[in-house]
Short mmCIF file of C-alpha atoms and ligand atoms in Angstrom, two decimals:
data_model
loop_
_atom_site.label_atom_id
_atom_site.label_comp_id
_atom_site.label_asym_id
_atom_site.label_seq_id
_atom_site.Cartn_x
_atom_site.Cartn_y
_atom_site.Cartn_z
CA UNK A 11 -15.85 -76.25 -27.62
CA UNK A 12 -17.75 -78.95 -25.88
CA UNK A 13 -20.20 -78.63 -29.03
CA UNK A 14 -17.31 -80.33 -30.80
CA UNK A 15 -16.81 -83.41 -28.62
CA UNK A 16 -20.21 -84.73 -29.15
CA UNK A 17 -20.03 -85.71 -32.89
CA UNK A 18 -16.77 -86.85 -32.28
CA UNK A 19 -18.15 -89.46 -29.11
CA UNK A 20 -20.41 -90.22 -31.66
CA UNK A 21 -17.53 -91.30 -34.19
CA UNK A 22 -15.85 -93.31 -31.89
CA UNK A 23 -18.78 -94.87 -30.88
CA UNK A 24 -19.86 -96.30 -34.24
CA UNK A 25 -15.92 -97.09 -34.96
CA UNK A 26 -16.01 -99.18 -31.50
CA UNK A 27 -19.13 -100.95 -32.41
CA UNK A 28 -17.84 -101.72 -35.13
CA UNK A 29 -14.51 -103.28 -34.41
CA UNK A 30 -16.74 -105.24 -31.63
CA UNK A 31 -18.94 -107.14 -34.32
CA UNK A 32 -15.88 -108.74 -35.07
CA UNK A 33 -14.58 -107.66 -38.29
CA UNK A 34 -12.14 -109.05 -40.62
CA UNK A 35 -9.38 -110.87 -39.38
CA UNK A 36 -5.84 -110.87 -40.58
CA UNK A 37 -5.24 -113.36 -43.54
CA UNK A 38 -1.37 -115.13 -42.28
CA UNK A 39 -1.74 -118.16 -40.56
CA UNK A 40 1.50 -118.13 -40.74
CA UNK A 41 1.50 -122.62 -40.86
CA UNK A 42 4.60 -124.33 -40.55
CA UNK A 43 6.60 -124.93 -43.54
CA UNK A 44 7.47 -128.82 -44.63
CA UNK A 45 10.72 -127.94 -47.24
CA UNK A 46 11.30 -130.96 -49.61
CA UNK A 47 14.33 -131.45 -52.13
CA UNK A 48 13.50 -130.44 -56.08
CA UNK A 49 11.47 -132.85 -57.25
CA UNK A 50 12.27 -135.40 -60.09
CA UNK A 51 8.76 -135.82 -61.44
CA UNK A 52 8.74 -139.02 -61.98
CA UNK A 53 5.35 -140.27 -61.47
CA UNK A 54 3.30 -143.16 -61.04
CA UNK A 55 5.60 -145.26 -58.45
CA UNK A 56 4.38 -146.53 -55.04
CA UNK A 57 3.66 -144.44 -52.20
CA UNK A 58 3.31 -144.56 -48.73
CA UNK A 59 2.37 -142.60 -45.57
CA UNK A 60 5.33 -143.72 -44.07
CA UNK A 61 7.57 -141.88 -46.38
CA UNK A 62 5.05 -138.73 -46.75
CA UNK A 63 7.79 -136.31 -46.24
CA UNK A 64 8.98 -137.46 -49.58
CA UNK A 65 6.18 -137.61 -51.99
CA UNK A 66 7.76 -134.61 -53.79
CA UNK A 67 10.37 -136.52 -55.04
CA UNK A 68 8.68 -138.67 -56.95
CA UNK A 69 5.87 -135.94 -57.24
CA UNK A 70 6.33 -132.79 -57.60
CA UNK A 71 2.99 -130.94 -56.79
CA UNK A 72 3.87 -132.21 -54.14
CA UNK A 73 6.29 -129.47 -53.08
CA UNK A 74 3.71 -126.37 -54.54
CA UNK A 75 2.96 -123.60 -52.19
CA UNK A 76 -0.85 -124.53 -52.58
CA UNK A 77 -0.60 -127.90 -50.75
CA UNK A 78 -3.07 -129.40 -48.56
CA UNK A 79 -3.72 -130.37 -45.90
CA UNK A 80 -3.52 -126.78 -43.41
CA UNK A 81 -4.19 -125.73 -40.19
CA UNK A 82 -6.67 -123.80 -40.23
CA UNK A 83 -6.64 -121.04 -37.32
CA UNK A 84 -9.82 -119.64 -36.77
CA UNK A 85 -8.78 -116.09 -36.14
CA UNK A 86 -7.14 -115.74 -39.01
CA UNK A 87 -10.11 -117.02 -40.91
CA UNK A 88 -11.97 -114.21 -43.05
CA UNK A 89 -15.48 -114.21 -42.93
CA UNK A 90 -17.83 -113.84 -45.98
CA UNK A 91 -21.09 -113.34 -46.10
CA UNK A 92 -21.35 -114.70 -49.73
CA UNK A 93 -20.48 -117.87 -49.02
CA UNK A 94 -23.84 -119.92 -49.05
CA UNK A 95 -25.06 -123.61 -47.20
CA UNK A 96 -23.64 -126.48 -49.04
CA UNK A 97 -26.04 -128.48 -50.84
CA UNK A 98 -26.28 -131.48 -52.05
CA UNK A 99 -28.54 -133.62 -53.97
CA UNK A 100 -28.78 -136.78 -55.06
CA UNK A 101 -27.10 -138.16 -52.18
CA UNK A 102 -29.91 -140.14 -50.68
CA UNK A 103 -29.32 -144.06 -52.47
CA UNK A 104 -31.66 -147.13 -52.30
CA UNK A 105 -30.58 -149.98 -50.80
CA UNK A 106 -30.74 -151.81 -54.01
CA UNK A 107 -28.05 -149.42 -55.23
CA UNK A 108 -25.05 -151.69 -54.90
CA UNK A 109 -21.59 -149.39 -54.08
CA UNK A 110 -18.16 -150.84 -54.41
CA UNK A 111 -16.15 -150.17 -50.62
CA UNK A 112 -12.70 -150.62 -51.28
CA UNK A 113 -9.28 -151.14 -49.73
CA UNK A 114 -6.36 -149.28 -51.79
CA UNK A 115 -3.77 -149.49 -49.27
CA UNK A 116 -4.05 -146.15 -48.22
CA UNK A 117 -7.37 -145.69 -46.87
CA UNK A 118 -11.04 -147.31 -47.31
CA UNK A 119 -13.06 -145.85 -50.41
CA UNK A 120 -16.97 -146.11 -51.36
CA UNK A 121 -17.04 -145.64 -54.98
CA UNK A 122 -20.21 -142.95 -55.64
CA UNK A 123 -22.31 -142.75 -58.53
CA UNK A 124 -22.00 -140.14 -60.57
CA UNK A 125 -25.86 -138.88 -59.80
CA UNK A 126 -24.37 -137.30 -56.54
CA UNK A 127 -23.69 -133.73 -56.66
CA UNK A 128 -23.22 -130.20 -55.04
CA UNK A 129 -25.58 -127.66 -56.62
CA UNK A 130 -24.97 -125.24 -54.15
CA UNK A 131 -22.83 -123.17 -52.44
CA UNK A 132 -19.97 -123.33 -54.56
CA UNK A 133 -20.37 -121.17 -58.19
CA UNK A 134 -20.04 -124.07 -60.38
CA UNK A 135 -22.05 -127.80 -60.06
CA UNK A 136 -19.37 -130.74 -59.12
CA UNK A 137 -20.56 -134.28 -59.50
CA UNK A 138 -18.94 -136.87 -56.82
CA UNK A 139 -17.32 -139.95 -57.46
CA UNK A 140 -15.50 -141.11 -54.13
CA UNK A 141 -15.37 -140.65 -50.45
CA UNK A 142 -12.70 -141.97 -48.05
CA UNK A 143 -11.47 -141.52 -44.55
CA UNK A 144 -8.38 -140.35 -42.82
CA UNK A 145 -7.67 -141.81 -39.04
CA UNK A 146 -4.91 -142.20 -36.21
CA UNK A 147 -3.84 -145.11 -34.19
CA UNK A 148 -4.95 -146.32 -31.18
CA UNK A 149 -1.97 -143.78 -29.50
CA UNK A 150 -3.54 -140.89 -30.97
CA UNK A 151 -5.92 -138.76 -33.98
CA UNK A 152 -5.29 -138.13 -37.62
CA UNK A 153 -7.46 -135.87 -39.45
CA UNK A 154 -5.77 -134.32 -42.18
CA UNK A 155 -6.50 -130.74 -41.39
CA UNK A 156 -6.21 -129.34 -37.62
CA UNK A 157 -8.48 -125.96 -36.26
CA UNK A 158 -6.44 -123.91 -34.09
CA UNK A 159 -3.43 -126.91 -34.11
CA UNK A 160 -5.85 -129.29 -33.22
CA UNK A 161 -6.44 -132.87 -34.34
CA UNK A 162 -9.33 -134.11 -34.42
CA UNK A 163 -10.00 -138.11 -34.32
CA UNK A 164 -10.64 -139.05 -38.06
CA UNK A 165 -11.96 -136.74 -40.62
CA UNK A 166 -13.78 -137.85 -44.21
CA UNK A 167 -13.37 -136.66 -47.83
CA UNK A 168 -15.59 -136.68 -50.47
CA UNK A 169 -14.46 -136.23 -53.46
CA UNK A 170 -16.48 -134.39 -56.54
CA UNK A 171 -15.42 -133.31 -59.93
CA UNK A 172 -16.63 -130.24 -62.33
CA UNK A 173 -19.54 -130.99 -64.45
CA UNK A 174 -17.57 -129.06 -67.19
CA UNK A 175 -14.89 -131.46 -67.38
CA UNK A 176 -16.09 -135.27 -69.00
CA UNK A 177 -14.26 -137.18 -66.22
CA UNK A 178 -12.51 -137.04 -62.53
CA UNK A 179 -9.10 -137.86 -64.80
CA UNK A 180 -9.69 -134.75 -66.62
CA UNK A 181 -10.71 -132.16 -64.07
CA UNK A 182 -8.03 -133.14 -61.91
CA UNK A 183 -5.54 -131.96 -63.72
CA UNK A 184 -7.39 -128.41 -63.74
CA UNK A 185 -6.76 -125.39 -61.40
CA UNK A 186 -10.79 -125.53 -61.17
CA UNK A 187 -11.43 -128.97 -61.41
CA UNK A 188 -12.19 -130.63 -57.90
CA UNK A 189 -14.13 -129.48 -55.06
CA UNK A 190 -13.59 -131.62 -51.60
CA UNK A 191 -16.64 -131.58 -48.64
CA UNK A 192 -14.31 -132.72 -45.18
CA UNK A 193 -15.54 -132.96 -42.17
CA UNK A 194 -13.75 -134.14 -38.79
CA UNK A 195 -15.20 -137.59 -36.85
CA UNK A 196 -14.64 -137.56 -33.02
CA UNK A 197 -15.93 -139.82 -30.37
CA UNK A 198 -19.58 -139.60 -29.34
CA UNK A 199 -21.88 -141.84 -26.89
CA UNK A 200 -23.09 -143.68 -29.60
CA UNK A 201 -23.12 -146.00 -33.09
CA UNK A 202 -23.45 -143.36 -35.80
CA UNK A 203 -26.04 -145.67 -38.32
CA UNK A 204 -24.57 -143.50 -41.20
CA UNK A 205 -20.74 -145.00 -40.56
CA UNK A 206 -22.31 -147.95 -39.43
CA UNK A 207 -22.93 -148.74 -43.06
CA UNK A 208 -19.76 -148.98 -43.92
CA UNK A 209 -17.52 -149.63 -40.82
CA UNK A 210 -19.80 -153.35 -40.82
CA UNK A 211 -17.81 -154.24 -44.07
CA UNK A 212 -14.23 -153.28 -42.99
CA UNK A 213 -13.04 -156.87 -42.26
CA UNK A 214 -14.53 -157.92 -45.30
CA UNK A 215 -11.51 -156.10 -47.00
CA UNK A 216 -8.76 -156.32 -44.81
CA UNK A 217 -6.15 -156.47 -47.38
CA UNK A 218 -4.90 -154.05 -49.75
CA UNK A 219 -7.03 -154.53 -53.08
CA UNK A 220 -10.12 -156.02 -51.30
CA UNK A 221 -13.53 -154.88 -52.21
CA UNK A 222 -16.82 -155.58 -51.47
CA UNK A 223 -20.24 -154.35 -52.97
CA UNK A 224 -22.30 -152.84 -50.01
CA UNK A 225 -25.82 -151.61 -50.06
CA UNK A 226 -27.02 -147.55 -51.13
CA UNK A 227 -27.63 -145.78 -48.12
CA UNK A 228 -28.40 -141.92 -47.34
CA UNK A 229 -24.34 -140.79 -48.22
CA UNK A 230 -25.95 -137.16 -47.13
CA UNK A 231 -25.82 -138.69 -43.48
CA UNK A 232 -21.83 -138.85 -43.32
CA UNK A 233 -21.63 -135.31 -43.67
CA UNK A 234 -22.85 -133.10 -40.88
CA UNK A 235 -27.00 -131.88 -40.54
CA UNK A 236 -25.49 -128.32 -40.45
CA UNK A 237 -24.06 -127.18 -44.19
CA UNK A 238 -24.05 -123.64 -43.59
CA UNK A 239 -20.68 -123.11 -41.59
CA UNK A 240 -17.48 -124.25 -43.30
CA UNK A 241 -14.12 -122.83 -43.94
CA UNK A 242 -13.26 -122.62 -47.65
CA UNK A 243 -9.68 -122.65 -49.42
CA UNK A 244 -7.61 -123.18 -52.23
CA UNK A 245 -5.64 -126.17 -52.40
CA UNK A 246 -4.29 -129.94 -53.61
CA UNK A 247 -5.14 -133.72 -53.27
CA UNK A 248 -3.57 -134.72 -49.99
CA UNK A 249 -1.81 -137.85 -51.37
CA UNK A 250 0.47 -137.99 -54.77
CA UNK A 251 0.05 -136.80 -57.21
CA UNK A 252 -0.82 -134.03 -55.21
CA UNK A 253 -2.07 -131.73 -57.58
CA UNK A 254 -3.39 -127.82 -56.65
CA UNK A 255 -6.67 -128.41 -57.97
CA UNK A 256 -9.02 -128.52 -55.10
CA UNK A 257 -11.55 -126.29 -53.95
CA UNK A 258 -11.77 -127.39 -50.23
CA UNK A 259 -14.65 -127.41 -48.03
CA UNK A 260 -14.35 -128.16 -44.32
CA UNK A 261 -17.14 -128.32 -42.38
CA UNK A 262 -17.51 -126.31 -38.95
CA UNK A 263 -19.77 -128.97 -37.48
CA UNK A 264 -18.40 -132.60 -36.42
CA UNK A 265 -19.17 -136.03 -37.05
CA UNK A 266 -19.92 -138.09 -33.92
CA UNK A 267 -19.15 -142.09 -34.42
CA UNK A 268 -19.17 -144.24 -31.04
CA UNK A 269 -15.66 -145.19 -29.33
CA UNK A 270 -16.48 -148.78 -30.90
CA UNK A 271 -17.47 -147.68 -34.76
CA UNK A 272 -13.74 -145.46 -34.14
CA UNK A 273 -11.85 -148.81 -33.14
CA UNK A 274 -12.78 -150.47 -35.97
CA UNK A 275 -12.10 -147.92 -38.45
CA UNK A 276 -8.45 -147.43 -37.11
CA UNK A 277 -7.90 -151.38 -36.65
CA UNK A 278 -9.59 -153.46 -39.50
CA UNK A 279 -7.38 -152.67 -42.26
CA UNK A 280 -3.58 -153.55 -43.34
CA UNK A 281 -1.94 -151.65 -46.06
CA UNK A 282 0.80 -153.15 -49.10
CA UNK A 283 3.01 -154.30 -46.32
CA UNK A 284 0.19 -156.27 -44.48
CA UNK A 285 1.02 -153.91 -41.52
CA UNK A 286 -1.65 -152.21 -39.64
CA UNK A 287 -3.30 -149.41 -41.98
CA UNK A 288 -2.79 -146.30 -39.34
CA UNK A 289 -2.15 -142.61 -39.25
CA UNK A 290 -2.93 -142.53 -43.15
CA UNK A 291 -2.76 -138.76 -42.83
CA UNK A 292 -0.36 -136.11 -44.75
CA UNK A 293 1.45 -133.56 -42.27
CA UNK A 294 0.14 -129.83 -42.17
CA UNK A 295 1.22 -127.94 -45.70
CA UNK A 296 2.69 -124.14 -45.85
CA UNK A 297 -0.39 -121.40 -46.33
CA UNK A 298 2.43 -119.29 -48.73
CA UNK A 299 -0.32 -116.34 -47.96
CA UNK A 300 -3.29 -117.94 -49.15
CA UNK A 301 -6.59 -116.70 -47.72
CA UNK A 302 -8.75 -119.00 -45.55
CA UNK A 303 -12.63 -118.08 -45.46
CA UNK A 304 -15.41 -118.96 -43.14
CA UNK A 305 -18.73 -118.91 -44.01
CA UNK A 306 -19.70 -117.75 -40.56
CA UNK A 307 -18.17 -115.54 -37.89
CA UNK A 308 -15.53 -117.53 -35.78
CA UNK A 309 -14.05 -115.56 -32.44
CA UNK A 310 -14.60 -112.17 -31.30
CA UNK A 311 -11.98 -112.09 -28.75
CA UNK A 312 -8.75 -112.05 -31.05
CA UNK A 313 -6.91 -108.87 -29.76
CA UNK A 314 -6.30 -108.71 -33.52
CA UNK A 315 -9.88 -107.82 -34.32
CA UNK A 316 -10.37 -104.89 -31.59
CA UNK A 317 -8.18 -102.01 -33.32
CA UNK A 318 -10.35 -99.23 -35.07
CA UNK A 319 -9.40 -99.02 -38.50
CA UNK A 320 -9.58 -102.59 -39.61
CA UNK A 321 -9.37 -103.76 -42.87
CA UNK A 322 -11.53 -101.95 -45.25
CA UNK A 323 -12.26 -105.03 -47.33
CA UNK A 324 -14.26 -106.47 -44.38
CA UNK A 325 -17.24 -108.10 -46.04
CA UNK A 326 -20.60 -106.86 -44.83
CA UNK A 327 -22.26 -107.75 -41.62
CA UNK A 328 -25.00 -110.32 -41.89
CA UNK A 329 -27.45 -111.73 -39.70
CA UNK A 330 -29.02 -114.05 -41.16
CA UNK A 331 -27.85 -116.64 -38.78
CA UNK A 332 -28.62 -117.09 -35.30
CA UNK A 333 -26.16 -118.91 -33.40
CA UNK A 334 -23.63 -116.17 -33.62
CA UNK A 335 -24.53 -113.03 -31.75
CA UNK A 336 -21.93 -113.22 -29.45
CA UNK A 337 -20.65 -109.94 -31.94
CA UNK A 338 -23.73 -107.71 -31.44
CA UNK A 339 -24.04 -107.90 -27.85
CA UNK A 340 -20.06 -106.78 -27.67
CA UNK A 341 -20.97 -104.19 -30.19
CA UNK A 342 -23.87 -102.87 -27.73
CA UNK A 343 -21.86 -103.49 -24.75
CA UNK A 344 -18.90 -101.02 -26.24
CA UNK A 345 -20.96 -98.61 -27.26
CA UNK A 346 -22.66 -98.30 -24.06
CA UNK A 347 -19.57 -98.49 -22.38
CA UNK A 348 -18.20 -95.85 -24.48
CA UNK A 349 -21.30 -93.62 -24.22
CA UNK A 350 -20.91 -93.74 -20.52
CA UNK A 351 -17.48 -92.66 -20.24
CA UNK A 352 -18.49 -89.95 -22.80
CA UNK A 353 -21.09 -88.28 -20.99
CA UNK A 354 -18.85 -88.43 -17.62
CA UNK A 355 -16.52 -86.59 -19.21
CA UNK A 356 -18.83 -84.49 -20.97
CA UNK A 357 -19.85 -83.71 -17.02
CA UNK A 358 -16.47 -82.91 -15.54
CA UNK A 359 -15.74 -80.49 -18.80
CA UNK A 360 -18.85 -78.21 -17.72
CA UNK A 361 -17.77 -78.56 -13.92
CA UNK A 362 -14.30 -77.73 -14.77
CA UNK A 363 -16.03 -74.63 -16.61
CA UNK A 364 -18.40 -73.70 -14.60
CA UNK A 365 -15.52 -73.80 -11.51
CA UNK A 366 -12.91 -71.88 -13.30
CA UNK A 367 -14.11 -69.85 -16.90
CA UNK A 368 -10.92 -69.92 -17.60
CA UNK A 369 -9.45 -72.85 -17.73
CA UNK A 370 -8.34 -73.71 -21.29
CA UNK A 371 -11.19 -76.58 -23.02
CA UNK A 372 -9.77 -79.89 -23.67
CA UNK A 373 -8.45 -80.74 -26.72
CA UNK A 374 -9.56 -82.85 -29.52
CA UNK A 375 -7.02 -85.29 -29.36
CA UNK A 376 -7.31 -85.63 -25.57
CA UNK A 377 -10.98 -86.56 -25.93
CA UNK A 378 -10.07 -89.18 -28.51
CA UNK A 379 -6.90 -90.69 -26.12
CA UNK A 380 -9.33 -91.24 -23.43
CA UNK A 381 -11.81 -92.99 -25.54
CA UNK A 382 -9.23 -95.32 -26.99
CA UNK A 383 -7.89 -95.72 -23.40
CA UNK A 384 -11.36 -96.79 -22.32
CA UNK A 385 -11.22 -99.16 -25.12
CA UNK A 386 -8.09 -101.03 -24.81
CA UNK A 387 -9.17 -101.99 -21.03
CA UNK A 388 -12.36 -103.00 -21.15
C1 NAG B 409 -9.20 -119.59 -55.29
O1 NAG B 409 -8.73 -119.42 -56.61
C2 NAG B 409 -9.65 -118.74 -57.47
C3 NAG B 409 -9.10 -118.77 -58.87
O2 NAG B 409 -7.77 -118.38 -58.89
C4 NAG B 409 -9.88 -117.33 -56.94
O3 NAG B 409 -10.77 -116.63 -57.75
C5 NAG B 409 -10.41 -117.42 -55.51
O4 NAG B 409 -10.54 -116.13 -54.97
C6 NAG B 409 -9.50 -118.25 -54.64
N1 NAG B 409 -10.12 -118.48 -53.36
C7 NAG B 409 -9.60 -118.04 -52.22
C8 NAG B 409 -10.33 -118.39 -50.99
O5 NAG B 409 -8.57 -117.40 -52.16
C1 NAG B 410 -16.86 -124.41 -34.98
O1 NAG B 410 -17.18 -123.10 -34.56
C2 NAG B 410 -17.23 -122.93 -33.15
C3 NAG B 410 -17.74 -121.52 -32.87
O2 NAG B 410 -16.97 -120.55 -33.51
C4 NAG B 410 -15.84 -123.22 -32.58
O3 NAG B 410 -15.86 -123.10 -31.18
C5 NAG B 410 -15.39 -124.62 -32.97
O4 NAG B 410 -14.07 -124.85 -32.54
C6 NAG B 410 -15.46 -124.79 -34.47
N1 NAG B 410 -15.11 -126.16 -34.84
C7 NAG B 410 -14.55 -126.46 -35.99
C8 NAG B 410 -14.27 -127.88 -36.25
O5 NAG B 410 -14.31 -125.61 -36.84
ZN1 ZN B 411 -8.51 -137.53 -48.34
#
């Protein structure tokens, strides 16, 4: 009978490391909802942040169930493997490339030229055209989208269109048509030379509809070094006319500007009211069971992931990467674990044996409760 229990360790074992790499993680993120009245679809009038609970009114993507921005919580993040590094090219520009920087009213823009593009890690090519920024007040952050409920300081978009379409008007009325790189800006110990480029010209254009031609600089440097982790979704433009045709992109790594570069970005521009341009960010949007991925492994820890039996879509392992190993040394440390309990028990089967012959052999199922008991402690 004790023949038996071996393979069966064995089983477990392998189940255990598995569940300890960190496997899939459950897709609801279960975001808070932000109901708005039927729309009337009118288009085309003014907007403003301050009435952002509203847009759908005059909008009425606004009010879709594929709305950005999200929180995005890590754990409920699904990893694949598939997902390749970003890359860009083009986005290195001479200085005597002259870019229009722009006040709209709603946020600063740098007009890109169309030579700009991601060739990789999405399946089709997307050529840019703008980037802007979202930001907070003095009192507190506003990137768009949060990780794990939290907002970060400022957080930059740039936008790119599908080489298939002619135009950025076209494509963005298409359910494949836009693509969106973000990545969040906090507070580092010093001036990022990148931002610098364009945080020098902000009081050039403190008014709405101000613009000034600034100097080609390496765009590639406003995004972060590391392209390779990202969290990937399906969703909209985060302003009217908020339509559900972005492929989103949000970086894993941060930008760091200094506490200086971060004042001036919240404080140098006033919007159509000739108020302070602040908090130009859109509150978190409903997930309506859309599926978040991550490019990389995020947490191990999630009591979520340590069940046996997880889901049997879980992408393959790989480790191509090395910054996140966290998941093989739990694996190991399980399986040893395991192992060890095994052949203790294993030990007191033959003593109990040996002591009486006949005392009834433990059961199956017995072994497998005390492995799963062994488990859910450690
Ligand atoms: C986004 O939408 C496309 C087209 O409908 C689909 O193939 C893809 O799987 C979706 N992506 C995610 C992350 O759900
Ligand atoms: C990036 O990933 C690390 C490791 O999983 C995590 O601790 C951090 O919060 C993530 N940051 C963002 C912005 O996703
Ligand atoms: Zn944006």
């Amino acid at each position: 009978m004790s023949r038996a229990v071996l393979p069966v360790c064995l089983l477990l074992l392998v189940a255990l490391g598995r569940a300890g790499a960190g496997s899939e993680p459950d897709q609801d993120q279960g975001a808070e909802e932000h109901p708005h009245p039927p729309g009337k679809g009118l288009g085309h009038t003014p907007w403003s942040y301050e009435d952002r609970d509203r847009w759908s009114e005059d909008y009425k993507d606004c009010d879709g169930t594929m709305q950005s921005p999200i929180n995005i919580n890590m754990a409920n993040t699904i990893f694949s493997p598939h997902l390749r590094a970003i890359q860009l090219s083009g986005y290195s520009l001479p200085a005597s490339e002259r870019l229009k920087l722009r006040n709209n009213g709603h946020t600063v823009a740098l007009e890109l030229p169309q030579s700009l593009a991601i060739t990789g890690g999405y399946a089709q090519q997307y050529r840019a055209v703008q980037l802007h920024l979202h930001w907070g007040a003095t009192t507190g952050p506003g990137s768009e989208h949060t990780i794990n409920g939290h907002r970060f300081a400022a957080e930059i978009h740039v936008v790119h269109y599908n080489t298939k379409y002619d135009s950025f008007k076209e494509a963005m009325v298409h359910p494949d048509g836009l693509a969106v790189l973000g990545a969040f800006l906090e507070m580092g110990p010093r001036d990022n030379p990148y931002y610098q480029e364009i945080l020098e010209h902000m009081h050039q254009i403190q008014r709405e509809g101000e613009e000034v031609w600034v100097p080609g600089f390496n765009i590639a440097g406003l995004l972060p070094a590391n392209l390779k982790y990202y969290y990937q979704y399906n969703g909209s433009l985060t302003t009217p006319p908020c339509y559900q045709t972005v492929k989103w992109t949000v970086f894993n790594q941060s930008m760091l500007i200094s506490r200086d570069q971060m004042l001036k970005l919240i404080t140098s521009l006033r919007n159509d009211d000739g108020k302070p341009l602040q908090n130009n960010y859109r509150h978190m949007q409903g997930l309506h069971g859309r599926r978040v991925l991550a490019s990389f492994q995020t947490t191990f820890f999630s009591p979520k992931q340590l069940p046996a039996g997880s889901d049997s879509s879980a992408a393959p392992e790989e480790h191509s990467s090395s910054s996140f190993q966290a998941g093989d040394v739990l694996a190991v440390l399980f399986g040893v674990l395991f192992a060890v309990t095994a052949l203790a028990f294993l030990l007191y089967i033959y003593k109990q044996r040996s002591q009486n012959a006949r005392l009834d052999s433990p059961t199956k199922s017995k072994v497998i409760y005390t492995a799963a008991t062994t488990e859910n402690t450690a």
